[in-house]
PDB file of C-alpha atoms in Angstrom:
ATOM      1  CA  MET U  26     -67.595  -9.978  -9.029  1.00 37.00           C
ATOM      2  CA  SER U  27     -65.153  -8.168  -6.923  1.00 39.00           C
ATOM      3  CA  ASP U  28     -62.931 -10.994  -7.233  1.00 50.00           C
ATOM      4  CA  ASP U  29     -61.145  -9.943 -10.577  1.00 63.00           C
ATOM      5  CA  ARG U  30     -61.089  -6.500  -9.135  1.00 79.00           C
ATOM      6  CA  LYS U  31     -57.390  -7.713  -8.842  1.00 86.00           C
ATOM      7  CA  ILE U  32     -53.989  -6.104 -10.870  1.00 93.00           C
ATOM      8  CA  ARG U  33     -53.533  -9.129 -13.187  1.00 93.00           C
ATOM      9  CA  PRO U  34     -50.222  -9.635 -15.266  1.00 92.00           C
ATOM     10  CA  CYS U  35     -49.852  -8.397 -18.643  1.00 90.00           C
ATOM     11  CA  PRO U  36     -50.982 -10.850 -21.772  1.00 86.00           C
ATOM     12  CA  SER U  37     -47.617 -11.961 -23.480  1.00 82.00           C
ATOM     13  CA  THR U  38     -49.759 -11.505 -26.515  1.00 82.00           C
ATOM     14  CA  ASN U  39     -49.885  -7.936 -25.690  1.00 83.00           C
ATOM     15  CA  PRO U  40     -46.697  -6.070 -26.110  1.00 83.00           C
ATOM     16  CA  GLY U  41     -48.577  -2.730 -25.173  1.00 87.00           C
ATOM     17  CA  CYS U  42     -48.873  -3.217 -21.330  1.00 91.00           C
ATOM     18  CA  VAL U  43     -47.196  -3.024 -18.365  1.00 92.00           C
ATOM     19  CA  SER U  44     -48.409  -4.532 -14.825  1.00 94.00           C
ATOM     20  CA  THR U  45     -46.965  -4.345 -11.093  1.00 94.00           C
ATOM     21  CA  ASN U  46     -47.980  -7.928 -11.311  1.00 92.00           C
ATOM     22  CA  ALA U  47     -44.662  -9.633 -10.691  1.00 86.00           C
ATOM     23  CA  LYS U  48     -45.680 -12.142 -12.545  1.00 88.00           C
ATOM     24  CA  SER U  49     -45.843  -9.809 -15.837  1.00 79.00           C
ATOM     25  CA  SER U  50     -43.696  -9.720 -18.839  1.00 76.00           C
ATOM     26  CA  SER U  51     -43.267  -5.648 -18.735  1.00 82.00           C
ATOM     27  CA  PHE U  52     -43.307  -4.996 -14.872  1.00 86.00           C
ATOM     28  CA  ALA U  53     -43.570  -1.943 -13.418  1.00 88.00           C
ATOM     29  CA  PHE U  54     -42.780  -1.071  -9.471  1.00 91.00           C
ATOM     30  CA  PRO U  55     -46.216   0.060  -7.400  1.00 94.00           C
ATOM     31  CA  TRP U  56     -46.320   3.702  -5.976  1.00 95.00           C
ATOM     32  CA  VAL U  57     -46.035   4.927  -2.762  1.00 94.00           C
ATOM     33  CA  VAL U  58     -48.940   7.361  -1.790  1.00 95.00           C
ATOM     34  CA  PRO U  59     -47.260  10.098   0.203  1.00 94.00           C
ATOM     35  CA  GLU U  60     -48.508  10.941   4.143  1.00 93.00           C
ATOM     36  CA  THR U  61     -49.959  13.877   3.188  1.00 94.00           C
ATOM     37  CA  SER U  62     -52.128  12.241   0.817  1.00 94.00           C
ATOM     38  CA  LYS U  63     -53.164   8.903   2.016  1.00 91.00           C
ATOM     39  CA  ASP U  64     -56.586  10.421   2.643  1.00 92.00           C
ATOM     40  CA  ASN U  65     -57.404  11.565  -0.387  1.00 95.00           C
ATOM     41  CA  ALA U  66     -55.026   8.892  -2.900  1.00 96.00           C
ATOM     42  CA  VAL U  67     -58.291   8.010  -4.885  1.00 97.00           C
ATOM     43  CA  GLN U  68     -59.982  11.484  -5.331  1.00 97.00           C
ATOM     44  CA  GLU U  69     -56.068  12.721  -6.084  1.00 97.00           C
ATOM     45  CA  LEU U  70     -55.026   9.644  -8.787  1.00 97.00           C
ATOM     46  CA  GLN U  71     -58.712  10.216 -10.469  1.00 98.00           C
ATOM     47  CA  GLU U  72     -57.917  14.263 -10.967  1.00 97.00           C
ATOM     48  CA  ALA U  73     -54.287  13.325 -12.287  1.00 97.00           C
ATOM     49  CA  ILE U  74     -55.285  10.684 -14.918  1.00 97.00           C
ATOM     50  CA  LEU U  75     -58.486  13.027 -15.726  1.00 97.00           C
ATOM     51  CA  LYS U  76     -55.902  15.980 -16.152  1.00 97.00           C
ATOM     52  CA  THR U  77     -52.892  14.200 -17.740  1.00 96.00           C
ATOM     53  CA  GLN U  78     -54.857  12.173 -20.522  1.00 95.00           C
ATOM     54  CA  LYS U  79     -56.430  12.195 -23.527  1.00 91.00           C
ATOM     55  CA  ASN U  80     -60.426  11.901 -23.435  1.00 94.00           C
ATOM     56  CA  ALA U  81     -60.042  10.100 -20.090  1.00 96.00           C
ATOM     57  CA  LYS U  82     -62.907   8.942 -18.402  1.00 97.00           C
ATOM     58  CA  ILE U  83     -63.364   7.123 -15.468  1.00 97.00           C
ATOM     59  CA  GLU U  84     -65.358   3.610 -15.687  1.00 97.00           C
ATOM     60  CA  VAL U  85     -65.086   1.850 -12.250  1.00 96.00           C
ATOM     61  CA  VAL U  86     -64.593   3.567  -8.807  1.00 97.00           C
ATOM     62  CA  GLU U  87     -65.406   0.538  -6.282  1.00 96.00           C
ATOM     63  CA  ASP U  88     -64.476  -0.863  -2.901  1.00 95.00           C
ATOM     64  CA  THR U  89     -62.547  -3.940  -3.278  1.00 94.00           C
ATOM     65  CA  PRO U  90     -61.549  -6.480  -0.262  1.00 92.00           C
ATOM     66  CA  ASN U  91     -58.114  -6.050  -2.010  1.00 91.00           C
ATOM     67  CA  GLY U  92     -58.108  -1.820  -1.930  1.00 95.00           C
ATOM     68  CA  LYS U  93     -59.817   0.823  -3.445  1.00 96.00           C
ATOM     69  CA  TYR U  94     -60.196   0.057  -7.035  1.00 97.00           C
ATOM     70  CA  ILE U  95     -60.250   2.474 -10.330  1.00 97.00           C
ATOM     71  CA  GLN U  96     -60.717   2.189 -13.773  1.00 97.00           C
ATOM     72  CA  ALA U  97     -60.527   4.667 -17.030  1.00 97.00           C
ATOM     73  CA  GLU U  98     -60.197   4.515 -20.249  1.00 96.00           C
ATOM     74  CA  VAL U  99     -58.155   6.542 -21.933  1.00 95.00           C
ATOM     75  CA  ASP U 100     -56.444   7.293 -25.957  1.00 91.00           C
ATOM     76  CA  GLY U 101     -54.331   5.056 -26.936  1.00 85.00           C
ATOM     77  CA  GLY U 102     -52.438   5.081 -29.940  1.00 74.00           C
ATOM     78  CA  PHE U 103     -54.290   2.726 -31.784  1.00 75.00           C
ATOM     79  CA  GLY U 104     -57.800   2.853 -29.481  1.00 82.00           C
ATOM     80  CA  PRO U 105     -58.720   2.786 -26.184  1.00 89.00           C
ATOM     81  CA  ASP U 106     -55.966   2.108 -23.506  1.00 92.00           C
ATOM     82  CA  VAL U 107     -57.323   0.625 -20.119  1.00 95.00           C
ATOM     83  CA  LEU U 108     -55.800   1.947 -16.964  1.00 96.00           C
ATOM     84  CA  GLU U 109     -56.424  -0.031 -13.934  1.00 97.00           C
ATOM     85  CA  PHE U 110     -55.382   0.956 -10.246  1.00 97.00           C
ATOM     86  CA  LEU U 111     -55.478  -0.545  -6.938  1.00 97.00           C
ATOM     87  CA  VAL U 112     -55.378   1.849  -3.699  1.00 97.00           C
ATOM     88  CA  LYS U 113     -54.150   0.213  -0.628  1.00 95.00           C
ATOM     89  CA  GLY U 114     -53.339   2.107   2.690  1.00 92.00           C
ATOM     90  CA  ASP U 115     -50.299   3.490   1.056  1.00 93.00           C
ATOM     91  CA  VAL U 116     -49.603   1.112  -2.111  1.00 95.00           C
ATOM     92  CA  VAL U 117     -51.131   1.603  -5.776  1.00 96.00           C
ATOM     93  CA  THR U 118     -50.611  -1.097  -7.974  1.00 96.00           C
ATOM     94  CA  TYR U 119     -51.821  -0.688 -11.767  1.00 96.00           C
ATOM     95  CA  ARG U 120     -52.166  -2.197 -14.993  1.00 95.00           C
ATOM     96  CA  SER U 121     -51.771  -0.032 -18.260  1.00 95.00           C
ATOM     97  CA  MET U 122     -52.494  -1.916 -21.601  1.00 92.00           C
ATOM     98  CA  ALA U 123     -53.897  -0.941 -25.283  1.00 89.00           C
ATOM     99  CA  MET U 124     -57.306  -2.560 -25.859  1.00 85.00           C
ATOM    100  CA  LYS U 125     -56.298  -2.990 -29.159  1.00 78.00           C
ATOM    101  CA  VAL U 126     -53.806  -5.019 -30.296  1.00 75.00           C
ATOM    102  CA  THR U 127     -52.377  -4.448 -33.770  1.00 68.00           C
ATOM    103  CA  TYR U 128     -50.438  -6.543 -36.192  1.00 66.00           C
ATOM    104  CA  ILE U 129     -48.654  -4.775 -39.497  1.00 67.00           C
ATOM    105  CA  TYR U 130     -48.623  -7.262 -42.706  1.00 68.00           C
ATOM    106  CA  PRO U 131     -46.563  -9.182 -42.873  1.00 69.00           C
ATOM    107  CA  PHE U 132     -45.125  -9.104 -39.617  1.00 64.00           C
ATOM    108  CA  THR U 133     -46.351 -11.492 -36.838  1.00 64.00           C
ATOM    109  CA  THR U 134     -45.390  -9.725 -33.767  1.00 63.00           C
ATOM    110  CA  ALA U 135     -47.826  -7.189 -32.448  1.00 62.00           C
ATOM    111  CA  ILE U 136     -46.805  -3.538 -32.899  1.00 62.00           C
ATOM    112  CA  GLY U 137     -46.922  -1.098 -29.563  1.00 66.00           C
ATOM    113  CA  ASP U 138     -44.474  -1.598 -26.408  1.00 67.00           C
ATOM    114  CA  SER U 139     -44.699  -0.973 -22.797  1.00 75.00           C
ATOM    115  CA  LYS U 140     -42.418   2.628 -23.071  1.00 81.00           C
ATOM    116  CA  GLY U 141     -46.096   4.251 -24.208  1.00 84.00           C
ATOM    117  CA  GLN U 142     -47.533   2.747 -21.279  1.00 88.00           C
ATOM    118  CA  LEU U 143     -44.842   4.033 -18.991  1.00 89.00           C
ATOM    119  CA  GLU U 144     -44.511   7.274 -19.861  1.00 89.00           C
ATOM    120  CA  ARG U 145     -48.376   7.596 -19.814  1.00 91.00           C
ATOM    121  CA  LEU U 146     -48.265   6.434 -16.256  1.00 93.00           C
ATOM    122  CA  LYS U 147     -44.964   8.591 -15.412  1.00 93.00           C
ATOM    123  CA  LYS U 148     -47.017  11.422 -16.520  1.00 95.00           C
ATOM    124  CA  ILE U 149     -49.901  10.718 -13.937  1.00 96.00           C
ATOM    125  CA  VAL U 150     -47.453  10.049 -11.522  1.00 94.00           C
ATOM    126  CA  ASP U 151     -45.890  13.508 -11.698  1.00 94.00           C
ATOM    127  CA  GLN U 152     -48.982  15.013 -11.607  1.00 95.00           C
ATOM    128  CA  LEU U 153     -49.248  13.790  -8.212  1.00 95.00           C
ATOM    129  CA  GLY U 154     -45.905  14.301  -7.200  1.00 93.00           C
ATOM    130  CA  TRP U 155     -45.767  10.782  -5.365  1.00 92.00           C
ATOM    131  CA  TYR U 156     -42.394   8.312  -4.801  1.00 83.00           C
ATOM    132  CA  VAL U 157     -41.957   5.556  -7.665  1.00 82.00           C
ATOM    133  CA  PRO U 158     -39.663   3.165  -6.806  1.00 76.00           C
ATOM    134  CA  SER U 159     -37.431   1.827  -9.277  1.00 71.00           C
ATOM    135  CA  PHE U 160     -34.576  -0.506  -9.817  1.00 61.00           C
ATOM    136  CA  ASP U 161     -31.723   2.553  -9.375  1.00 62.00           C
ATOM    137  CA  SER U 162     -33.336   3.391  -5.727  1.00 54.00           C
ATOM    138  CA  MET U 163     -32.961  -0.266  -5.043  1.00 50.00           C
ATOM    139  CA  GLU U 164     -29.039  -0.139  -5.190  1.00 48.00           C
TER     140      GLU U 164
END
């Protein structure tokens, strides 16, 4: 059961997704939990999700061999989006994904993009005040 509590890559067929899994087409950097939040990271993360997201529900909070797994459901553009987080030590990996892939006739490409997911995640991490590495900070 707990084996699937890992942060998986985004499916290539779903543009409305972003993941910290390196195999993902829309890759995002894991978050770094500051020293001051370490003992309380899971609690703070849940509160930030509930505070910043529309109709957020925390569905799962579970201890796994890979860390503490949190799954939340929030209102997305075309239906529910699912947020998954894995908190291990001072690193938070995550995936934010639209559950419904929407196609608009006559286009065969799904609409939606990872930008909406990134904006959602930014709201959460801004609320937390945690550090987010970025490509800019690596130069």
